[in-house]
Amino acid sequence: MIRYNLELALHGLRRFPRSTLLAVLTVALGLAASMTTLTLLHVLSADPLPGLSQHLYLAWTDTVQAEPIKQIEMEGITMNVNYKHIRLPDAEALLLAHRAVRQTALADMSADVADGDGRHQQKQQTLLATTSSFIPMFGVTLRYGRGWSAAEDIARAPVAVIDLDLAQKLFGTGNAVGKNIRVKDVVFQVIGVISPFVPQPHFYEVQSWTYSATDRENLFVPYTAALDAGLEPNSDSDGCDASLSAAARSFNATFGKEQVRYCAWLSYWVQLDTPRQQADYRSYLMHYAEQQKALAGYKKPSNAELYGVSAWLKKWNVIPDSVRLNVWMAISFLLLCMVNVAGLLAARFLHRSGEIGIRRALGAPRRSIFLQHILEASAVCVVGGVMALPLTLLGLHILRQQSGSFNDLARLDPLMFVLLFVLALAAGVVTGVVPAWRASAVEPGLQVKSE
C-alpha cells in the first residue's frame, strides 16, 4: 500500500513540473536560510570540552586589598571589571591547599619564540603560563614526550610543551622533544608536543579572545618559569592592592614585577567530579575569603564564587544576541515559505478532485488518499532539502567572508547535515497535513456525478 501510494505521489510531482519546481525552490530557500543561521548558533553553543567541561569550575575570591573598583574608563568608554582574576599569593595558597581533584592557575602571555640557534623565529606567539595539572585537567592530547610535573612547577624549571604546528615551523619536524627554544631570549627545553588545542569558545581565558579558528596558545610553560623569563600577562587585571602607587594601579600602567605580586591577573580553575565535591569546595573557598581579615579595612565583605563552564559562558554572554535574532528571523522566513508551499499544494490537490473522487468510488479509503498526498508533500520538501544543501554551503561560505570573530567557524558538520534532512522531512509532513486532509475529505459521489 505504501509503495503504491508513493508511486502515485511521484507521478503527481511529474504531472505538474512548474508548480513542483516552484514549491521545491521555495522550500530550499527557507531551509537554507534556517540551516545557515542554525549552524552558526550550533557552533557557538557547542560544548568546548565534551566529557570534561561539566567537571571544570572557575574559582574566584576577591582579596585585592583596596577599595572596590566597579568601573573603569577606557578611551571614553565605561567598562565593568569582571574578569574574575585572583592575585598570585592567593593562587599559590589555593594550589598548596590542593582541595580539588585537580587545580590550575593560568594566564595568556605573548612573546617572540625561536629555535635554540635563533635561526627560525615566530613573532608574538601566544603562550599559556600555567601549572602541571592543566594538560590532564583540560584533556590536552600529547603526541610526543610528556607534560611537566608538580616538582618542576616548584623548581621553576624552564621547560615547555609546544604544539605540532609550532614544532614544524621551528624545527621542521613534529617530534621536537629534547630541543631548545628561546622565549624572550630565555632558553626553555621542549619536553612535550601536543596536538593543536583549540576549544571553542576559549572559555578559560575568555577575555583574551572568545571564538577563533586561528588564534590559540601554541606554547605551554610553568607560570613560575614564565615570570622568571620576564613575561607579562596579556589581559588586564581586576585591580591592585592599595599599597601600590597610584601610577602602578592605573589602568594603563605597564605590567611589572610589582603588579605580578599585588594585582589580580590569574584565572584559577578546579576540577570537581561530584556535587559533594562542589559543595565542599564552595564552602572552603568562602572560608578562605572570610580569613582575609585585612579586607575589612577596605569595606569589603567576604566574597567568593564558583562558576561552571556553562554558567561562566552565560555570564560573559559569549553568544551574541544578533546570532539568536538571525535564527528567529530565518525560522520565521522558513514558516512563511511553508505556508506558501501549503497553499500551493492545496491548490494542486483540489485540482485533482475528480481523480480523487473516482479512487474513492472504486473503494480507496480516506487514509490511502491522505497517505498519498502526505507522501507527495514530503517528497517536495525532501527534494527541497537536497537543493538546500549547496545553498546552505554557499551561505556559510559567504558568512565566513564577513568580518567577525566567530564567522570563520561557520562550517556544516555531520550532525547539522543530518538535521537538514530531518528538518526537510518534518516540514513536508507538517506542510502536507492540511492539504492532504482536505484532499481525503473529497466526497466521491459528487465528484463522479460531476464527471
CSV table of C-alpha atoms in Angstrom, one decimal:
chain,number,residue,atom,x,y,z
A,1,MET,CA,0.0,0.0,0.0
A,2,ILE,CA,2.8,2.4,0.9
A,3,ARG,CA,4.7,1.6,-2.2
A,4,TYR,CA,1.6,2.1,-4.4
A,5,ASN,CA,0.9,5.5,-2.8
A,6,LEU,CA,4.5,6.5,-3.1
A,7,GLU,CA,4.4,5.8,-6.9
A,8,LEU,CA,1.2,7.9,-7.1
A,9,ALA,CA,2.9,10.7,-5.2
A,10,LEU,CA,5.9,10.7,-7.5
A,11,HIS,CA,3.6,10.6,-10.5
A,12,GLY,CA,1.8,13.6,-9.1
A,13,LEU,CA,5.0,15.5,-8.9
A,14,ARG,CA,5.9,14.8,-12.6
A,15,ARG,CA,2.4,15.9,-13.8
A,16,PHE,CA,2.9,19.5,-12.7
A,17,PRO,CA,6.6,20.2,-13.2
A,18,ARG,CA,6.4,24.0,-12.9
A,19,SER,CA,4.4,24.1,-9.7
A,20,THR,CA,6.6,21.3,-8.4
A,21,LEU,CA,9.8,23.3,-9.2
A,22,LEU,CA,8.3,26.4,-7.6
A,23,ALA,CA,7.5,24.5,-4.4
A,24,VAL,CA,10.9,22.9,-4.3
A,25,LEU,CA,12.7,26.2,-4.7
A,26,THR,CA,10.6,27.8,-2.0
A,27,VAL,CA,11.4,25.0,0.4
A,28,ALA,CA,15.1,25.1,-0.5
A,29,LEU,CA,15.4,28.8,0.2
A,30,GLY,CA,13.6,28.6,3.5
A,31,LEU,CA,15.7,25.6,4.7
A,32,ALA,CA,19.0,27.1,3.5
A,33,ALA,CA,18.3,30.3,5.4
A,34,SER,CA,17.4,28.5,8.6
A,35,MET,CA,20.3,26.0,8.4
A,36,THR,CA,22.9,28.7,7.8
A,37,THR,CA,21.9,30.5,11.0
A,38,LEU,CA,21.3,27.3,13.0
A,39,THR,CA,24.7,26.0,12.0
A,40,LEU,CA,26.4,29.2,13.3
A,41,LEU,CA,24.4,29.0,16.5
A,42,HIS,CA,25.2,25.3,16.9
A,43,VAL,CA,29.0,26.1,16.6
A,44,LEU,CA,28.8,28.9,19.0
A,45,SER,CA,26.8,27.0,21.6
A,46,ALA,CA,28.8,23.7,21.4
A,47,ASP,CA,30.4,22.2,24.5
A,48,PRO,CA,34.1,23.4,24.4
A,49,LEU,CA,35.4,20.2,26.0
A,50,PRO,CA,32.8,17.4,25.7
A,51,GLY,CA,33.0,15.0,28.7
A,52,LEU,CA,35.3,17.3,30.7
A,53,SER,CA,33.7,20.8,30.9
A,54,GLN,CA,30.9,19.7,33.3
A,55,HIS,CA,33.7,19.0,35.9
A,56,LEU,CA,35.6,22.2,35.4
A,57,TYR,CA,34.9,25.3,37.6
A,58,LEU,CA,36.3,28.8,37.7
A,59,ALA,CA,37.1,29.6,41.4
A,60,TRP,CA,37.3,33.2,42.4
A,61,THR,CA,37.6,35.2,45.6
A,62,ASP,CA,38.1,38.9,45.9
A,63,THR,CA,41.2,39.5,48.0
A,64,VAL,CA,42.5,42.7,46.4
A,65,GLN,CA,43.4,45.0,49.4
A,66,ALA,CA,41.9,48.2,48.1
A,67,GLU,CA,38.5,49.9,47.8
A,68,PRO,CA,36.1,48.1,45.4
A,69,ILE,CA,36.5,49.0,41.8
A,70,LYS,CA,33.2,48.8,40.0
A,71,GLN,CA,34.0,50.5,36.7
A,72,ILE,CA,37.0,51.7,34.7
A,73,GLU,CA,37.3,54.2,31.8
A,74,MET,CA,39.0,53.1,28.6
A,75,GLU,CA,39.1,55.6,25.7
A,76,GLY,CA,36.0,57.3,27.0
A,77,ILE,CA,34.1,54.0,27.3
A,78,THR,CA,32.9,52.8,30.8
A,79,MET,CA,33.7,49.1,31.3
A,80,ASN,CA,32.9,46.8,34.1
A,81,VAL,CA,35.8,44.8,35.7
A,82,ASN,CA,34.5,41.3,35.7
A,83,TYR,CA,37.4,39.0,34.6
A,84,LYS,CA,37.3,37.2,37.9
A,85,HIS,CA,41.1,37.1,38.3
A,86,ILE,CA,42.9,36.4,41.6
A,87,ARG,CA,46.2,37.6,42.9
A,88,LEU,CA,49.4,35.4,42.8
A,89,PRO,CA,49.6,34.9,46.6
A,90,ASP,CA,46.0,33.6,46.6
A,91,ALA,CA,46.6,31.3,43.7
A,92,GLU,CA,49.7,29.9,45.4
A,93,ALA,CA,47.8,29.4,48.6
A,94,LEU,CA,44.9,27.6,46.9
A,95,LEU,CA,47.3,25.4,44.9
A,96,LEU,CA,49.2,24.5,48.1
A,97,ALA,CA,45.9,23.5,49.8
A,98,HIS,CA,45.1,21.1,47.0
A,99,ARG,CA,41.4,20.9,48.0
A,100,ALA,CA,40.1,19.9,44.5
A,101,VAL,CA,40.7,16.8,42.4
A,102,ARG,CA,42.9,19.0,40.2
A,103,GLN,CA,43.6,22.7,40.2
A,104,THR,CA,45.5,25.1,38.0
A,105,ALA,CA,46.3,28.8,37.7
A,106,LEU,CA,46.8,30.2,34.2
A,107,ALA,CA,47.2,33.4,32.2
A,108,ASP,CA,47.8,34.1,28.5
A,109,MET,CA,51.0,35.8,27.6
A,110,SER,CA,52.8,36.7,24.4
A,111,ALA,CA,56.5,36.5,23.3
A,112,ASP,CA,58.8,36.0,20.3
A,113,VAL,CA,59.8,32.4,20.1
A,114,ALA,CA,62.8,31.0,18.2
A,115,ASP,CA,64.6,27.7,18.0
A,116,GLY,CA,67.8,27.2,20.1
A,117,ASP,CA,70.0,28.7,17.4
A,118,GLY,CA,67.8,31.6,16.7
A,119,ARG,CA,67.6,30.9,13.0
A,120,HIS,CA,63.8,30.3,12.9
A,121,GLN,CA,61.7,32.8,14.7
A,122,GLN,CA,58.0,33.2,15.2
A,123,LYS,CA,56.9,36.7,16.3
A,124,GLN,CA,54.4,37.3,19.2
A,125,GLN,CA,53.3,33.8,19.8
A,126,THR,CA,50.5,33.3,22.4
A,127,LEU,CA,51.6,31.1,25.2
A,128,LEU,CA,49.8,29.9,28.3
A,129,ALA,CA,51.5,30.2,31.6
A,130,THR,CA,50.0,27.6,33.8
A,131,THR,CA,50.7,24.6,36.1
A,132,SER,CA,51.4,20.9,35.5
A,133,SER,CA,47.7,20.0,36.0
A,134,PHE,CA,46.5,21.9,33.0
A,135,ILE,CA,47.3,19.3,30.4
A,136,PRO,CA,45.5,16.3,32.1
A,137,MET,CA,42.7,18.5,33.5
A,138,PHE,CA,41.7,20.0,30.2
A,139,GLY,CA,42.3,16.9,28.1
A,140,VAL,CA,45.1,18.2,26.0
A,141,THR,CA,46.4,15.4,23.7
A,142,LEU,CA,50.1,14.7,24.0
A,143,ARG,CA,51.7,13.4,20.7
A,144,TYR,CA,55.3,13.2,21.9
A,145,GLY,CA,57.0,13.4,25.2
A,146,ARG,CA,55.3,14.4,28.4
A,147,GLY,CA,53.9,17.3,30.4
A,148,TRP,CA,55.9,18.8,33.2
A,149,SER,CA,55.5,17.7,36.8
A,150,ALA,CA,54.4,19.4,40.0
A,151,ALA,CA,58.0,19.2,41.2
A,152,GLU,CA,59.1,21.2,38.0
A,153,ASP,CA,56.5,23.8,38.9
A,154,ILE,CA,58.0,24.3,42.3
A,155,ALA,CA,61.6,24.2,40.9
A,156,ARG,CA,60.6,26.9,38.4
A,157,ALA,CA,62.0,24.7,35.7
A,158,PRO,CA,62.3,26.3,32.2
A,159,VAL,CA,60.5,23.5,30.3
A,160,ALA,CA,57.9,23.8,27.6
A,161,VAL,CA,55.2,21.9,25.8
A,162,ILE,CA,54.5,23.1,22.2
A,163,ASP,CA,52.0,22.1,19.6
A,164,LEU,CA,52.7,20.4,16.3
A,165,ASP,CA,52.4,23.5,14.2
A,166,LEU,CA,55.0,25.4,16.2
A,167,ALA,CA,57.3,22.4,16.2
A,168,GLN,CA,57.1,22.2,12.4
A,169,LYS,CA,57.7,26.0,12.0
A,170,LEU,CA,60.7,26.0,14.3
A,171,PHE,CA,62.3,22.6,13.7
A,172,GLY,CA,60.8,21.2,10.6
A,173,THR,CA,59.5,18.1,12.4
A,174,GLY,CA,56.7,17.2,14.7
A,175,ASN,CA,58.8,15.4,17.3
A,176,ALA,CA,60.8,18.3,18.9
A,177,VAL,CA,61.2,16.6,22.3
A,178,GLY,CA,64.6,17.4,23.8
A,179,LYS,CA,65.2,20.5,21.6
A,180,ASN,CA,65.7,24.0,23.0
A,181,ILE,CA,63.6,27.1,22.2
A,182,ARG,CA,64.1,30.7,23.1
A,183,VAL,CA,61.2,32.6,24.7
A,184,LYS,CA,62.1,36.3,25.0
A,185,ASP,CA,65.8,35.2,24.9
A,186,VAL,CA,65.4,32.7,27.7
A,187,VAL,CA,66.1,29.1,26.9
A,188,PHE,CA,63.4,26.6,27.5
A,189,GLN,CA,63.7,22.8,26.9
A,190,VAL,CA,60.8,21.2,24.9
A,191,ILE,CA,59.7,18.1,26.9
A,192,GLY,CA,56.4,17.5,25.0
A,193,VAL,CA,54.5,18.1,21.8
A,194,ILE,CA,50.7,18.3,21.7
A,195,SER,CA,48.0,18.3,19.0
A,196,PRO,CA,46.7,21.8,18.4
A,197,PHE,CA,44.4,22.7,21.3
A,198,VAL,CA,41.6,24.9,20.1
A,199,PRO,CA,38.5,24.6,22.3
A,200,GLN,CA,35.6,26.8,21.1
A,201,PRO,CA,34.9,29.1,22.9
A,202,HIS,CA,38.2,29.9,24.5
A,203,PHE,CA,36.4,29.7,27.9
A,204,TYR,CA,39.3,29.5,30.4
A,205,GLU,CA,40.7,32.9,29.3
A,206,VAL,CA,37.7,34.3,27.6
A,207,GLN,CA,38.9,37.9,27.9
A,208,SER,CA,41.8,37.2,25.5
A,209,TRP,CA,39.5,36.1,22.7
A,210,THR,CA,36.3,34.1,22.6
A,211,TYR,CA,35.9,32.4,19.2
A,212,SER,CA,38.6,32.0,16.6
A,213,ALA,CA,39.7,29.3,14.2
A,214,THR,CA,43.2,30.6,14.1
A,215,ASP,CA,44.0,32.2,17.5
A,216,ARG,CA,45.3,29.7,20.1
A,217,GLU,CA,48.1,29.1,22.6
A,218,ASN,CA,50.8,27.0,20.9
A,219,LEU,CA,53.2,27.1,23.8
A,220,PHE,CA,52.6,26.0,27.4
A,221,VAL,CA,55.1,26.7,30.2
A,222,PRO,CA,55.1,26.8,34.0
A,223,TYR,CA,53.8,30.2,35.1
A,224,THR,CA,56.8,30.3,37.6
A,225,ALA,CA,59.3,30.0,34.7
A,226,ALA,CA,57.3,32.5,32.6
A,227,LEU,CA,57.6,35.1,35.4
A,228,ASP,CA,61.3,34.4,35.7
A,229,ALA,CA,61.6,35.0,32.0
A,230,GLY,CA,60.1,38.4,32.4
A,231,LEU,CA,56.8,37.6,30.6
A,232,GLU,CA,53.7,39.6,31.3
A,233,PRO,CA,50.0,38.6,31.1
A,234,ASN,CA,48.1,39.8,28.1
A,235,SER,CA,44.8,40.6,29.9
A,236,ASP,CA,44.1,43.4,32.3
A,237,SER,CA,43.9,42.9,36.0
A,238,ASP,CA,40.9,43.1,38.2
A,239,GLY,CA,42.5,45.6,40.5
A,240,CYS,CA,45.7,46.0,42.6
A,241,ASP,CA,46.4,46.5,46.3
A,242,ALA,CA,46.3,50.0,47.7
A,243,SER,CA,49.9,49.6,48.8
A,244,LEU,CA,51.0,50.1,45.2
A,245,SER,CA,51.5,53.6,43.9
A,246,ALA,CA,48.6,55.3,42.0
A,247,ALA,CA,50.7,55.1,38.8
A,248,ALA,CA,51.2,51.4,39.2
A,249,ARG,CA,47.5,50.8,39.9
A,250,SER,CA,46.2,52.9,36.9
A,251,PHE,CA,44.5,51.0,34.1
A,252,ASN,CA,47.2,52.0,31.5
A,253,ALA,CA,50.1,51.1,33.7
A,254,THR,CA,52.8,48.8,32.3
A,255,PHE,CA,52.6,45.4,34.0
A,256,GLY,CA,55.8,44.9,36.0
A,257,LYS,CA,57.1,43.0,39.0
A,258,GLU,CA,55.0,44.9,41.5
A,259,GLN,CA,51.8,44.2,39.6
A,260,VAL,CA,52.6,40.5,39.4
A,261,ARG,CA,52.5,40.2,43.1
A,262,TYR,CA,49.9,42.7,44.1
A,263,CYS,CA,47.4,42.7,41.3
A,264,ALA,CA,44.7,40.2,40.4
A,265,TRP,CA,45.6,38.7,37.0
A,266,LEU,CA,45.4,34.9,37.2
A,267,SER,CA,42.5,32.7,36.4
A,268,TYR,CA,42.0,29.8,38.7
A,269,TRP,CA,40.3,26.6,37.6
A,270,VAL,CA,39.5,23.5,39.6
A,271,GLN,CA,38.2,20.0,38.7
A,272,LEU,CA,35.3,18.8,40.8
A,273,ASP,CA,33.7,15.5,39.8
A,274,THR,CA,30.7,15.2,42.2
A,275,PRO,CA,28.0,17.6,43.6
A,276,ARG,CA,29.5,16.8,47.1
A,277,GLN,CA,33.0,18.0,45.9
A,278,GLN,CA,31.4,21.1,44.5
A,279,ALA,CA,29.6,21.9,47.8
A,280,ASP,CA,32.7,21.2,49.8
A,281,TYR,CA,35.0,23.4,47.6
A,282,ARG,CA,32.5,26.2,47.6
A,283,SER,CA,32.5,26.2,51.4
A,284,TYR,CA,36.2,26.0,51.5
A,285,LEU,CA,36.5,29.0,49.1
A,286,MET,CA,34.1,31.0,51.2
A,287,HIS,CA,36.0,30.1,54.3
A,288,TYR,CA,39.3,31.2,52.6
A,289,ALA,CA,37.7,34.6,51.8
A,290,GLU,CA,36.5,35.0,55.3
A,291,GLN,CA,40.0,34.6,56.6
A,292,GLN,CA,41.3,37.6,54.7
A,293,LYS,CA,40.9,40.0,57.7
A,294,ALA,CA,42.8,42.8,56.0
A,295,LEU,CA,39.8,43.4,53.7
A,296,ALA,CA,37.7,44.7,56.5
A,297,GLY,CA,39.6,47.9,56.4
A,298,TYR,CA,38.6,48.5,52.8
A,299,LYS,CA,34.9,48.0,53.4
A,300,LYS,CA,34.9,44.7,51.5
A,301,PRO,CA,32.6,41.8,52.5
A,302,SER,CA,33.8,38.3,52.1
A,303,ASN,CA,33.2,37.3,48.5
A,304,ALA,CA,33.8,34.0,46.7
A,305,GLU,CA,32.2,32.4,43.7
A,306,LEU,CA,32.4,29.1,41.8
A,307,TYR,CA,31.3,29.1,38.1
A,308,GLY,CA,30.7,26.0,36.0
A,309,VAL,CA,31.8,26.4,32.3
A,310,SER,CA,28.2,26.9,31.1
A,311,ALA,CA,27.5,29.5,33.8
A,312,TRP,CA,30.7,31.3,33.1
A,313,LEU,CA,30.0,31.5,29.4
A,314,LYS,CA,26.5,32.7,30.1
A,315,LYS,CA,27.9,35.4,32.4
A,316,TRP,CA,30.1,36.6,29.5
A,317,ASN,CA,27.2,36.3,27.0
A,318,VAL,CA,29.5,34.7,24.6
A,319,ILE,CA,26.7,34.0,22.0
A,320,PRO,CA,25.9,37.4,20.5
A,321,ASP,CA,22.2,38.4,20.6
A,322,SER,CA,22.4,39.1,16.9
A,323,VAL,CA,23.0,35.4,16.2
A,324,ARG,CA,19.9,34.4,18.1
A,325,LEU,CA,17.9,37.2,16.4
A,326,ASN,CA,19.1,36.0,13.0
A,327,VAL,CA,18.0,32.4,13.8
A,328,TRP,CA,14.5,33.6,14.7
A,329,MET,CA,14.3,35.7,11.6
A,330,ALA,CA,15.4,32.7,9.4
A,331,ILE,CA,12.9,30.4,11.1
A,332,SER,CA,10.1,32.9,10.5
A,333,PHE,CA,11.1,33.1,6.9
A,334,LEU,CA,11.0,29.2,6.7
A,335,LEU,CA,7.5,29.3,8.2
A,336,LEU,CA,6.4,31.8,5.6
A,337,CYS,CA,7.8,29.6,2.9
A,338,MET,CA,6.0,26.6,4.3
A,339,VAL,CA,2.7,28.5,4.4
A,340,ASN,CA,3.1,29.4,0.7
A,341,VAL,CA,4.0,25.8,-0.2
A,342,ALA,CA,1.0,24.5,1.8
A,343,GLY,CA,-1.3,26.8,-0.3
A,344,LEU,CA,0.4,25.7,-3.5
A,345,LEU,CA,-0.1,22.0,-2.6
A,346,ALA,CA,-3.7,22.6,-1.5
A,347,ALA,CA,-4.5,24.1,-4.9
A,348,ARG,CA,-2.8,21.2,-6.7
A,349,PHE,CA,-4.6,18.6,-4.7
A,350,LEU,CA,-8.0,20.1,-5.1
A,351,HIS,CA,-7.4,20.4,-8.8
A,352,ARG,CA,-7.3,16.6,-8.8
A,353,SER,CA,-10.7,16.3,-7.0
A,354,GLY,CA,-12.2,14.3,-9.9
A,355,GLU,CA,-9.4,11.8,-9.8
A,356,ILE,CA,-9.6,11.5,-6.1
A,357,GLY,CA,-13.4,11.0,-6.3
A,358,ILE,CA,-13.0,8.2,-8.8
A,359,ARG,CA,-10.4,6.5,-6.5
A,360,ARG,CA,-12.8,6.8,-3.6
A,361,ALA,CA,-15.7,5.4,-5.6
A,362,LEU,CA,-13.6,2.4,-6.5
A,363,GLY,CA,-13.0,1.7,-2.9
A,364,ALA,CA,-9.9,3.6,-1.9
A,365,PRO,CA,-10.2,4.5,1.8
A,366,ARG,CA,-9.6,8.1,3.1
A,367,ARG,CA,-6.4,7.1,4.8
A,368,SER,CA,-4.9,5.9,1.5
A,369,ILE,CA,-5.8,9.2,-0.1
A,370,PHE,CA,-4.3,11.1,2.9
A,371,LEU,CA,-1.1,9.0,2.7
A,372,GLN,CA,-0.6,9.6,-1.0
A,373,HIS,CA,-0.8,13.3,-0.6
A,374,ILE,CA,1.3,13.4,2.6
A,375,LEU,CA,4.0,11.4,0.7
A,376,GLU,CA,3.8,13.9,-2.2
A,377,ALA,CA,4.2,16.9,0.2
A,378,SER,CA,7.1,15.1,1.9
A,379,ALA,CA,8.8,14.4,-1.4
A,380,VAL,CA,8.6,18.1,-2.4
A,381,CYS,CA,10.3,19.0,0.9
A,382,VAL,CA,13.0,16.3,0.7
A,383,VAL,CA,13.9,17.3,-2.8
A,384,GLY,CA,14.0,20.9,-1.4
A,385,GLY,CA,16.3,19.7,1.3
A,386,VAL,CA,18.7,18.3,-1.3
A,387,MET,CA,18.7,21.6,-3.1
A,388,ALA,CA,19.1,23.4,0.2
A,389,LEU,CA,22.4,21.7,0.9
A,390,PRO,CA,24.5,23.6,-1.7
A,391,LEU,CA,22.6,26.8,-0.9
A,392,THR,CA,23.5,26.3,2.8
A,393,LEU,CA,27.1,25.7,2.0
A,394,LEU,CA,27.1,28.8,-0.1
A,395,GLY,CA,25.5,30.8,2.7
A,396,LEU,CA,28.2,29.5,5.2
A,397,HIS,CA,30.9,30.4,2.7
A,398,ILE,CA,29.5,34.0,2.4
A,399,LEU,CA,29.3,34.2,6.2
A,400,ARG,CA,33.0,33.2,6.5
A,401,GLN,CA,33.9,36.1,4.3
A,402,GLN,CA,32.3,38.6,6.6
A,403,SER,CA,34.2,40.3,9.3
A,404,GLY,CA,33.6,39.0,12.8
A,405,SER,CA,35.5,37.0,15.5
A,406,PHE,CA,33.3,33.9,15.0
A,407,ASN,CA,32.2,33.9,11.4
A,408,ASP,CA,35.2,31.8,10.3
A,409,LEU,CA,33.9,28.9,12.4
A,410,ALA,CA,30.7,28.6,10.3
A,411,ARG,CA,31.0,25.1,8.8
A,412,LEU,CA,28.5,22.3,8.3
A,413,ASP,CA,29.3,19.3,10.4
A,414,PRO,CA,27.7,15.8,10.1
A,415,LEU,CA,25.1,16.5,12.8
A,416,MET,CA,23.8,19.6,11.1
A,417,PHE,CA,23.9,17.7,7.7
A,418,VAL,CA,21.5,15.1,9.2
A,419,LEU,CA,19.4,17.8,10.8
A,420,LEU,CA,18.9,19.4,7.4
A,421,PHE,CA,17.2,16.4,6.0
A,422,VAL,CA,15.3,15.7,9.2
A,423,LEU,CA,14.0,19.3,9.1
A,424,ALA,CA,13.1,18.9,5.5
A,425,LEU,CA,11.1,15.7,6.1
A,426,ALA,CA,9.4,17.2,9.2
A,427,ALA,CA,8.5,20.3,7.2
A,428,GLY,CA,7.0,18.1,4.5
A,429,VAL,CA,4.8,16.2,6.9
A,430,VAL,CA,3.6,19.4,8.7
A,431,THR,CA,3.1,21.3,5.5
A,432,GLY,CA,1.1,18.5,3.9
A,433,VAL,CA,-1.2,17.7,6.7
A,434,VAL,CA,-3.9,20.3,5.9
A,435,PRO,CA,-3.8,19.9,2.1
A,436,ALA,CA,-3.8,16.1,2.4
A,437,TRP,CA,-6.7,16.2,4.8
A,438,ARG,CA,-8.7,18.4,2.5
A,439,ALA,CA,-8.0,16.1,-0.4
A,440,SER,CA,-9.0,13.0,1.6
A,441,ALA,CA,-12.3,14.7,2.5
A,442,VAL,CA,-13.5,14.9,-1.1
A,443,GLU,CA,-16.9,13.3,-1.5
A,444,PRO,CA,-16.8,10.6,-4.2
A,445,GLY,CA,-20.4,10.7,-5.2
A,446,LEU,CA,-20.4,14.4,-6.0
A,447,GLN,CA,-17.2,14.2,-8.0
A,448,VAL,CA,-18.3,11.2,-10.0
A,449,LYS,CA,-21.7,12.8,-10.8
A,450,SER,CA,-19.9,16.0,-11.9
A,451,GLU,CA,-17.7,14.0,-14.2
